[in-house]
GROMACS .gro file of C-alpha atoms in nm:
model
  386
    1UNK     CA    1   0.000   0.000   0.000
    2UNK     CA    2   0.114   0.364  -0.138
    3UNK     CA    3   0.054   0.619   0.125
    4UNK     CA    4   0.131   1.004   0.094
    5UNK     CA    5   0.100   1.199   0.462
    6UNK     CA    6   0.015   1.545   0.445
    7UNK     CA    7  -0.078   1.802   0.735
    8UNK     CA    8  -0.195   2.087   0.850
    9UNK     CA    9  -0.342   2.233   0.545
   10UNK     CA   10  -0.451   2.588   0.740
   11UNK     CA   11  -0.745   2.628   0.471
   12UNK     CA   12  -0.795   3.036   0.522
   13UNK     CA   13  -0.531   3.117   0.664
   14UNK     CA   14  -0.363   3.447   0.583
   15UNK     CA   15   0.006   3.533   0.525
   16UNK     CA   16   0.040   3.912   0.731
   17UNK     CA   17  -0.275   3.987   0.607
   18UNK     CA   18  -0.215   3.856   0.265
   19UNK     CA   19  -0.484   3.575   0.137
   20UNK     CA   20  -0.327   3.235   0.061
   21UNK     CA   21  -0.601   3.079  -0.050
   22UNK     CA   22  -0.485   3.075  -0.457
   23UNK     CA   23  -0.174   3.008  -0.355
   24UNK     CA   24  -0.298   2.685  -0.153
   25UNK     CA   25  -0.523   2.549  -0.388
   26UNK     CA   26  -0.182   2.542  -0.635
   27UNK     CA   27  -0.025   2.349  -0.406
   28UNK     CA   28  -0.318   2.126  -0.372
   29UNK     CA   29  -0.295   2.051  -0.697
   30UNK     CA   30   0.033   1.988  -0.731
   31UNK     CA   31  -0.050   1.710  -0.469
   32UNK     CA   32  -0.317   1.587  -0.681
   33UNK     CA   33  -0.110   1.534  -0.965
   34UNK     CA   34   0.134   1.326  -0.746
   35UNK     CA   35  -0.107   1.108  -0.603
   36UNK     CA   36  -0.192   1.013  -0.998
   37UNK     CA   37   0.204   0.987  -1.096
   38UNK     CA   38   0.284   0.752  -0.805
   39UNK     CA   39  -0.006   0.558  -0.758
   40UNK     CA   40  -0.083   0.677  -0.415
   41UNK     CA   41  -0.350   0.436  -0.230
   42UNK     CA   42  -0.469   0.640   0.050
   43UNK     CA   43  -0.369   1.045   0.104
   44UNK     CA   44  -0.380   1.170   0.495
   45UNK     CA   45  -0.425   1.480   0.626
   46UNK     CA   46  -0.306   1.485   0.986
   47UNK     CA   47  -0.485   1.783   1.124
   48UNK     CA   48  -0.557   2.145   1.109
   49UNK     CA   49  -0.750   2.121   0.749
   50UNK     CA   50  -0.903   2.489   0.800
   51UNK     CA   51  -0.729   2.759   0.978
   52UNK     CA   52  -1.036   2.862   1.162
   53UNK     CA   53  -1.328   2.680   1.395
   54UNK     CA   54  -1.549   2.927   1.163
   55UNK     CA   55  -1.418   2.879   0.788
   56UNK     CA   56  -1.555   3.094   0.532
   57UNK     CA   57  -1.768   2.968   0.265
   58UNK     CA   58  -1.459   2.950   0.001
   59UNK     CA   59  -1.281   2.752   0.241
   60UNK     CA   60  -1.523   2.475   0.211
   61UNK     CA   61  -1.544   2.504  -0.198
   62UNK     CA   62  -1.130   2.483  -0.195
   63UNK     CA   63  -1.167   2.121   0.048
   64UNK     CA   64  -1.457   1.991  -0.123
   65UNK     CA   65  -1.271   2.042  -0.465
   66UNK     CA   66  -0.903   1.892  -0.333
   67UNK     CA   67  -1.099   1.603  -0.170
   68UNK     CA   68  -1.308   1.552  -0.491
   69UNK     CA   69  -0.947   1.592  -0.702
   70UNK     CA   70  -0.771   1.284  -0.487
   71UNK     CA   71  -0.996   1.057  -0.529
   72UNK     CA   72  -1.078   1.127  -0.925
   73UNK     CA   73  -0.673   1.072  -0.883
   74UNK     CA   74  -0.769   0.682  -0.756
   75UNK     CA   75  -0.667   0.756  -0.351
   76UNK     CA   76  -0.870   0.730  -0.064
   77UNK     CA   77  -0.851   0.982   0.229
   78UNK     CA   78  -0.808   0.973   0.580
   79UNK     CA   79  -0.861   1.291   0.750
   80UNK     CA   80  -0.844   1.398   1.145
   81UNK     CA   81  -0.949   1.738   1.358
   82UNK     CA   82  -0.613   1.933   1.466
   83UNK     CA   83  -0.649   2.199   1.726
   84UNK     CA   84  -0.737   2.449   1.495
   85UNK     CA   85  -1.037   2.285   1.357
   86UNK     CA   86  -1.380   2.270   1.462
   87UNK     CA   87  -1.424   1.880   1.510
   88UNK     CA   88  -1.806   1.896   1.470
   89UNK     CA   89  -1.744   2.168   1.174
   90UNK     CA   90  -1.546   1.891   1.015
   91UNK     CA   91  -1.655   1.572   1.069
   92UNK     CA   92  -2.020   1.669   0.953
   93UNK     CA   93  -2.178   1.454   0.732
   94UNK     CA   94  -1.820   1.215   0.764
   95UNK     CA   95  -2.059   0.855   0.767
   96UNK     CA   96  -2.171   0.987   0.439
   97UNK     CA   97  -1.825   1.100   0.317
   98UNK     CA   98  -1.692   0.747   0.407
   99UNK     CA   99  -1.923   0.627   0.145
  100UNK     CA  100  -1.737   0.832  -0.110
  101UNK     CA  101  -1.368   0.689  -0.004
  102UNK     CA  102  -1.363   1.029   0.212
  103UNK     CA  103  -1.265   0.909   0.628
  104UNK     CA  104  -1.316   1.182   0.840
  105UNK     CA  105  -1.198   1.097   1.255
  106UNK     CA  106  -1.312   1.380   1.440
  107UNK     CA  107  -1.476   1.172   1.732
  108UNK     CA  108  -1.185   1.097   2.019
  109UNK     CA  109  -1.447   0.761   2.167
  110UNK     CA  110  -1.396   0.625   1.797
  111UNK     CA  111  -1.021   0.663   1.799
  112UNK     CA  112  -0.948   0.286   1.851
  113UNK     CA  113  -1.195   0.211   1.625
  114UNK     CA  114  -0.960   0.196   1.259
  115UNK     CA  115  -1.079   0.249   0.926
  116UNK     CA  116  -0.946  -0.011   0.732
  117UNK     CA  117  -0.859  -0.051   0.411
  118UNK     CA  118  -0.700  -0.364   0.201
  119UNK     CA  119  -0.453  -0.404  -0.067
  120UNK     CA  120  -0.295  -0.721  -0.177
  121UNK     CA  121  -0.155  -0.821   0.098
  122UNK     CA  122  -0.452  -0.767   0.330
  123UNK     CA  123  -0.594  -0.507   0.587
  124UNK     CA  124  -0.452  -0.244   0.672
  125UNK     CA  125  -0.591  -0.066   0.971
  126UNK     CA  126  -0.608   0.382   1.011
  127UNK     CA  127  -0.635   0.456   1.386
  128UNK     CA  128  -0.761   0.857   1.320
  129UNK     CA  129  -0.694   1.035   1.680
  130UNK     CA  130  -0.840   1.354   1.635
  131UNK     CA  131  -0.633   1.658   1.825
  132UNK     CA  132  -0.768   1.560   2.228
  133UNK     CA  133  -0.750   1.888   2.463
  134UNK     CA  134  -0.723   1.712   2.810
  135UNK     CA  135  -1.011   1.962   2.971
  136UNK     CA  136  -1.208   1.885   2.701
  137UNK     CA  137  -1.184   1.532   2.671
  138UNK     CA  138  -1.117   1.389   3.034
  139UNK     CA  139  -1.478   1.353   3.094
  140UNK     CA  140  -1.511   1.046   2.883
  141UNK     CA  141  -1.238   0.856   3.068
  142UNK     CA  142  -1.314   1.004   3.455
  143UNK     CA  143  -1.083   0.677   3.592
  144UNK     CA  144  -0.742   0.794   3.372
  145UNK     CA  145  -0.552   1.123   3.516
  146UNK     CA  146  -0.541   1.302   3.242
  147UNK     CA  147  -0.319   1.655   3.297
  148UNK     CA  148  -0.102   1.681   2.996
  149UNK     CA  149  -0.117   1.658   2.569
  150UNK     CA  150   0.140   1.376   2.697
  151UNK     CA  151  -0.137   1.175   2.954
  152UNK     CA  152  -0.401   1.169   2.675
  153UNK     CA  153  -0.202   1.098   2.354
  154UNK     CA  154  -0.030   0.799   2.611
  155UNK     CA  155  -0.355   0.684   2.695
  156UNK     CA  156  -0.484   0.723   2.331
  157UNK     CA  157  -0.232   0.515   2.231
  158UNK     CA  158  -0.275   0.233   2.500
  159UNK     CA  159  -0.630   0.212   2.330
  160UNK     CA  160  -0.536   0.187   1.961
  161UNK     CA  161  -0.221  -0.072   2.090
  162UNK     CA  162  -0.562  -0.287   2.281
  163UNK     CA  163  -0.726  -0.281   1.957
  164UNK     CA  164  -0.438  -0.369   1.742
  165UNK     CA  165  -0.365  -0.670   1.969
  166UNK     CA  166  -0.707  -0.823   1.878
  167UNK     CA  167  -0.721  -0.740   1.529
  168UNK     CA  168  -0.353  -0.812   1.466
  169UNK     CA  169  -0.237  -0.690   1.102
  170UNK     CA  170  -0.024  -0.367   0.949
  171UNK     CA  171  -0.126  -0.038   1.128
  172UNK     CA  172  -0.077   0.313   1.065
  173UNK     CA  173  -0.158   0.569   1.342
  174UNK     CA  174  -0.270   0.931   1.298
  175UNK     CA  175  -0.185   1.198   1.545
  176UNK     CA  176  -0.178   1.623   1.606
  177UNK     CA  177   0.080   1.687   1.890
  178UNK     CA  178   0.382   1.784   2.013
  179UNK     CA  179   0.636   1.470   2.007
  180UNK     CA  180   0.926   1.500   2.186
  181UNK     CA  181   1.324   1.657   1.993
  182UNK     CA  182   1.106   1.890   1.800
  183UNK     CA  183   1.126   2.264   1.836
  184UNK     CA  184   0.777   2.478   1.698
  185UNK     CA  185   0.818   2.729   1.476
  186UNK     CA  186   0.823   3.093   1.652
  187UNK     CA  187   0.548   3.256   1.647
  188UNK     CA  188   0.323   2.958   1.496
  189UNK     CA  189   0.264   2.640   1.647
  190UNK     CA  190   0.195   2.804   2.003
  191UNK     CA  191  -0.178   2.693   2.125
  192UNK     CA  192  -0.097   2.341   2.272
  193UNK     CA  193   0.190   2.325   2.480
  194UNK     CA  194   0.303   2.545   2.723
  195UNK     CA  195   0.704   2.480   2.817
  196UNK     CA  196   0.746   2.116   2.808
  197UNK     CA  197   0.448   1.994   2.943
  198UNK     CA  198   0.247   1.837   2.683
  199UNK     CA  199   0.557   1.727   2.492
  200UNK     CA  200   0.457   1.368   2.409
  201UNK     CA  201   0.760   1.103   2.456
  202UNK     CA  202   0.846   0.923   2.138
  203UNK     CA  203   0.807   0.611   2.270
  204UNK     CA  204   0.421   0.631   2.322
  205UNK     CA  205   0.399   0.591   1.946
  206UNK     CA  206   0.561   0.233   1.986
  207UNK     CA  207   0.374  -0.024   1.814
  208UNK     CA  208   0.199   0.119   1.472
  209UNK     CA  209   0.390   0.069   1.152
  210UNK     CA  210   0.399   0.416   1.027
  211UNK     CA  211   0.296   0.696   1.287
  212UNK     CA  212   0.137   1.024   1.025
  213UNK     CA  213   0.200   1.338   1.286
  214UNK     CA  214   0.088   1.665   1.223
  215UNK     CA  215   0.105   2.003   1.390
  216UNK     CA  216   0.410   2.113   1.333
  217UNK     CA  217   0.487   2.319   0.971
  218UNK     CA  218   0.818   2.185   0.928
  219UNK     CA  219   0.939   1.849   0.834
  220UNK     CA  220   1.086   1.607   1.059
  221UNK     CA  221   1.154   1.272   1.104
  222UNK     CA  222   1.177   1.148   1.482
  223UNK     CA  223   1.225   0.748   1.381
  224UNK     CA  224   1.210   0.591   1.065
  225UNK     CA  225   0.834   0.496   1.168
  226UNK     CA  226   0.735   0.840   1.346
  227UNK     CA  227   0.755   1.208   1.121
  228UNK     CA  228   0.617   1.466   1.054
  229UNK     CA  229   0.516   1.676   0.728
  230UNK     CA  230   0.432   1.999   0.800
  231UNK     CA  231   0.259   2.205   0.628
  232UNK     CA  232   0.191   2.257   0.232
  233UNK     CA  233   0.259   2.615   0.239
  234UNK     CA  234   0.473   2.850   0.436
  235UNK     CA  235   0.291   3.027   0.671
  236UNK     CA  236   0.578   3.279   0.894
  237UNK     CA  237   0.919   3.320   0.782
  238UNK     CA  238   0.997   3.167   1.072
  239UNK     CA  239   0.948   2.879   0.796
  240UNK     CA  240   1.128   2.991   0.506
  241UNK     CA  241   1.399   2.778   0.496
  242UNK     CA  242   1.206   2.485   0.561
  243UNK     CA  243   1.090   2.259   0.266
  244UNK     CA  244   0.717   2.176   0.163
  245UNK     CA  245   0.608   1.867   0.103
  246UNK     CA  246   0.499   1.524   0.164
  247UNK     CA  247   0.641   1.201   0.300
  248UNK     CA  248   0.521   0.876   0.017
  249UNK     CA  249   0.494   0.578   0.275
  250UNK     CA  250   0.518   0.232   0.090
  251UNK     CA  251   0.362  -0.063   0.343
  252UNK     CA  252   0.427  -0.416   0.196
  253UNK     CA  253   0.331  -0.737   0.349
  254UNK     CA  254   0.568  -0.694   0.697
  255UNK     CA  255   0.503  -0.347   0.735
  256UNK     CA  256   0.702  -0.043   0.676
  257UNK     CA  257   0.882  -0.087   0.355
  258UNK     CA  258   1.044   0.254   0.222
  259UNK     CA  259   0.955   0.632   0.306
  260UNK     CA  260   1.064   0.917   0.051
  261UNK     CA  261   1.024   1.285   0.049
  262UNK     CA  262   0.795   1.459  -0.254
  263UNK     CA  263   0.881   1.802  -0.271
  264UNK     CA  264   0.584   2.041  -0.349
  265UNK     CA  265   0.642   2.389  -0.545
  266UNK     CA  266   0.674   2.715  -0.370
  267UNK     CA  267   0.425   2.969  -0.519
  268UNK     CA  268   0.636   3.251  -0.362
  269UNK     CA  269   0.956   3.204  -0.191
  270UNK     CA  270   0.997   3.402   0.159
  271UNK     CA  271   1.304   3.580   0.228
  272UNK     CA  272   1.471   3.824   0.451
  273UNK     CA  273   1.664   4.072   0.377
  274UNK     CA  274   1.892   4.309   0.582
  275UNK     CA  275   2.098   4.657   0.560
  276UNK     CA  276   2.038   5.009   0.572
  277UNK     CA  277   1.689   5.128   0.473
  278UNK     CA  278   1.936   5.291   0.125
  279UNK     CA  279   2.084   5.006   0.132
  280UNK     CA  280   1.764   4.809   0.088
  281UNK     CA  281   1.583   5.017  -0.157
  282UNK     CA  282   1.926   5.054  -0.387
  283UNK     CA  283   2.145   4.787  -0.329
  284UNK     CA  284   2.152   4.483  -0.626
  285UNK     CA  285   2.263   4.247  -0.370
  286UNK     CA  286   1.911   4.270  -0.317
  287UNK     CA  287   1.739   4.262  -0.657
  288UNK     CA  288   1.610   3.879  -0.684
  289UNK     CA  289   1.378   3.941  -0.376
  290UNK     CA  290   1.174   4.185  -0.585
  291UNK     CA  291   0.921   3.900  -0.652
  292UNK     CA  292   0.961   3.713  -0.336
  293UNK     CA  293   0.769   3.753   0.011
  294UNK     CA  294   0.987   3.988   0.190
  295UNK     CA  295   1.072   4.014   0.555
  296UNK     CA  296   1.282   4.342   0.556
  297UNK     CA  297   1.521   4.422   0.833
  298UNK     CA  298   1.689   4.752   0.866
  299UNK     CA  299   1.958   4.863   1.046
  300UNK     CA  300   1.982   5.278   1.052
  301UNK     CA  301   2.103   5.344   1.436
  302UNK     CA  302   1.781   5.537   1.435
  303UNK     CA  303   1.376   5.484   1.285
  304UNK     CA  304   1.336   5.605   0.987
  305UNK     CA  305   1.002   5.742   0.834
  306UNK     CA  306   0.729   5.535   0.650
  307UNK     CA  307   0.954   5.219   0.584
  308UNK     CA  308   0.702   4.959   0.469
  309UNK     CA  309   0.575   5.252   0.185
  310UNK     CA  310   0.933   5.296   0.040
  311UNK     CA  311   1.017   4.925   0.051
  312UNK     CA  312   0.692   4.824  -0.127
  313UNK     CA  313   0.738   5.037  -0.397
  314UNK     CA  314   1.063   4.825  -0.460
  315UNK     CA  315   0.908   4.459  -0.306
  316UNK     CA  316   0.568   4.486  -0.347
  317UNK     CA  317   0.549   4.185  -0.136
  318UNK     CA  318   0.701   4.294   0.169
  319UNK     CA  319   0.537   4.202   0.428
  320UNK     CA  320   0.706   4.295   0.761
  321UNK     CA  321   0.931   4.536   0.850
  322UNK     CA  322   1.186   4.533   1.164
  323UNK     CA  323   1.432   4.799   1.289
  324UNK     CA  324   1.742   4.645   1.361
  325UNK     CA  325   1.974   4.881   1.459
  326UNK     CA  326   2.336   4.746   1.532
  327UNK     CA  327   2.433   4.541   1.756
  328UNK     CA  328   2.368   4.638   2.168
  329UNK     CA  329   2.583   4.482   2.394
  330UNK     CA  330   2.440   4.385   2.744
  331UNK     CA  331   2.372   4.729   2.920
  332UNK     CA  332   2.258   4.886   2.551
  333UNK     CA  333   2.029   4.603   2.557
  334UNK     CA  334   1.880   4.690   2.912
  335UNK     CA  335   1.581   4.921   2.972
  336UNK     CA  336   1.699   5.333   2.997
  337UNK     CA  337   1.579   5.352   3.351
  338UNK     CA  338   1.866   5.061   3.427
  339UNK     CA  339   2.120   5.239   3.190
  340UNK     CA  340   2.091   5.594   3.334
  341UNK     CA  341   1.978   5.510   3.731
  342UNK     CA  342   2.176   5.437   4.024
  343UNK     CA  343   2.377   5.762   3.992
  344UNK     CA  344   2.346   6.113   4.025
  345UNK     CA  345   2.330   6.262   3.642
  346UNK     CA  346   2.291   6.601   3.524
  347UNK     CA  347   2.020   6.691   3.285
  348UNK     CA  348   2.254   6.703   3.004
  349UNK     CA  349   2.413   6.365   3.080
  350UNK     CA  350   2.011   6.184   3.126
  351UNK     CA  351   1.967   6.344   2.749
  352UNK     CA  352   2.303   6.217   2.663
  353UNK     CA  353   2.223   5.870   2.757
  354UNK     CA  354   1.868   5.859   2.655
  355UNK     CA  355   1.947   5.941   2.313
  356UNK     CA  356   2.239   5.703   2.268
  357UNK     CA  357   1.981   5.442   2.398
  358UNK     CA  358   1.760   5.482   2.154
  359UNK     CA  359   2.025   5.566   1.878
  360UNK     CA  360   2.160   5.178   1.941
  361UNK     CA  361   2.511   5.350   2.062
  362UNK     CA  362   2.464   5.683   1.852
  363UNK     CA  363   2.457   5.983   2.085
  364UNK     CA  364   2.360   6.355   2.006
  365UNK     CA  365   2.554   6.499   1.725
  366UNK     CA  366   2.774   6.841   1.803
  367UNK     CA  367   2.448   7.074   1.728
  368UNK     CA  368   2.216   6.879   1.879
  369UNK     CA  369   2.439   6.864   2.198
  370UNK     CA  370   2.497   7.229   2.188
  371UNK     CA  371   2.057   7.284   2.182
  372UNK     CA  372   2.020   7.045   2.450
  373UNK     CA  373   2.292   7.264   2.662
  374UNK     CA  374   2.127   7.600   2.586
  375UNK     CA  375   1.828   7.472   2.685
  376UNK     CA  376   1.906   7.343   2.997
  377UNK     CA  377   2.178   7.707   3.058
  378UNK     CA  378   1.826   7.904   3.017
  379UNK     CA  379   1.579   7.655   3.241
  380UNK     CA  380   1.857   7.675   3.498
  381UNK     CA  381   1.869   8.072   3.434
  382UNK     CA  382   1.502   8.069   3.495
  383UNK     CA  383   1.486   7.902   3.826
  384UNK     CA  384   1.778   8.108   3.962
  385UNK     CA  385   1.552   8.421   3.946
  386UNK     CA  386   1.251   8.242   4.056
   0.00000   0.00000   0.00000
């Protein structure tokens, strides 16, 4: 059995503010059109389908299509909940989508119950664990602690390993977590796990012949049975370095046979660029970002006026822009109260300081430090005659 894993499709989602929902369906089809070149047998999406509880009505058109395009391609589909969807959202109408070669597991009682599907060599069983919040779900198993991402998925698993016991046979699991030696992307995979709590162990996915994780956006592989996909498009540049794709999963009659990477295409490549705001908007070093997303960093000692405005008429996709100045070294870096306390300063000494701290090192220039002293000769002029 051919198997490509896929996750966290983030249907909706928006790149800083940017739609990505053209860009996505793309992708999608990209996906499509391996599924038909390598014969895939059964395509899984391991959570977080829609970026929202609440998708908008386009999101639903761009699923229903991609879903209808894999299996006109000849592959079944196994799909789970992630934390970002709304289970109920998705898994309506999933006993009639099953009918259709469509598996939706959204329901966490139903988790050791597998959808199974045969190939020449027999069943193979898909135990779908939908994305289990421990408040949420601790109710339906009052006699198991469960405090942690790590005590449910544990206890997940013990179920699906009870069921796989009994029905023997090759088994694929299906999961939306944090596993253990991975680091999240900043800034994007932040809603469930705070520190290291809910980091799930790798060894409670022992037992299944391929584990399909999702959750995390980039690729990684934590065993040769356990990995992760990410996700189809890049969604921070946080991510930009990381490649978008699939794993293809070949099961033959012992189990786990051969996994391979399938690259997918990058509608627009993120990068970040750094340098003087000039130095940004002149510079050819910089000239083949022009069509890419850009993250632009600059580095004048001071702000400069209406950044993002210049830079876009240069990169009309940029869509962040940071003041970097130089580097601070560990007092620069530390608040002005810090920098210019603790001591008895004059006036013209606080101004000093305060605009070197905010000038990354940079203080007032001759002029400005001669203002700044006339100032402070005539307020001290005007409280001697008061």
């Amino acid at each position: 059995m051919r198997i490509l894993h896929t996750s966290d499709w983030h249907i909706g989602r928006t790149f800083h503010g940017s739609p990505t929902l053209d860009a996505l369906r793309q992708v999608l089809a990209a996906l499509v059109a391996q599924v038909r070149e390598h014969g895939v047998d059964v395509v899984i999406v391991a959570g977080d389908v829609f970026d929202q509880a609440t998708p908008a009505a386009e999101c639903y058109t761009l699923l229903t299509g991609a879903l209808h395009d894999i299996r006109e391609a000849g592959a079944r589909v196994v799909v789970t909940s992630g934390n970002h969807d709304s289970a109920a959202r998705l898994g309506f109408q999933s006993t009639f989508l099953a009918q259709a070669g469509v598996h939706v597991a959204t329901d966490p009682t139903a988790l050791d119950v597998p959808i199974t599907i045969d190939d020449e060599h027999g069943p193979v069983h898909f135990y779908g664990i939908p994305y289990l919040e421990p408040t949420i779900v601790r109710r339906l198993w009052p006699d198991t602690p469960l405090r942690s991402q790590a005590d449910t998925m544990a206890h997940a698993m013990r179920l699906v390993g009870a069921d796989r016991a009994v029905r023997g046979g090759r088994s694929v699991a299906i999961a939306h977590c944090f596993a253990a030696d991975v680091e999240p992307t900043p800034g994007v995979e932040r809603e469930i796990r705070q520190g290291t709590l809910d980091v799930v162990p790798l060894a409670a996915f022992d037992g299944p012949d391929y584990v399909a994780l999702g959750h995390i956006h980039g690729r990684n592989t934590l065993s040769d049975r356990v990995r992760y996909a990410g996700a189809p498009l890049h969604y921070s540049f946080g991510e930009q370095s990381k490649p978008r794709g699939s794993w293809l999963v070949d099961l033959d009659a012992e189990g786990l046979a051969f996994v391979r990477w399938l690259d997918l295409p990058v509608p627009r490549r993120l990068v970040t660029i750094s340098g003087s705001l000039d130095e940004l908007l002149e510079g050819d070093q910089f000239a083949d970002a022009v069509d890419a997303w850009v993250c632009a960093q600059y580095t004048d000692a001071t702000p400069q006026p209406d950044p993002m405005r210049r830079l876009r008429a240069r990169f009309p996709h940029c869509a962040t822009v940071e003041h970097r100045p130089p580097h601070r070294d560990a007092d620069e870096r530390s608040g002005y109260a810090a920098r210019v306390g603790g001591e008895e300063r004059s006036d013209t000494d606080l101004v000093d300081a305060f605009l070197t701290h905010v000038r990354a090192g940079e203080g007032p220039t001759p002029a400005e430090a001669e203002l700044v002293a006339s100032i402070v000769r005539e307020r001290e002029g005007a409280e001697t005659l008061a």
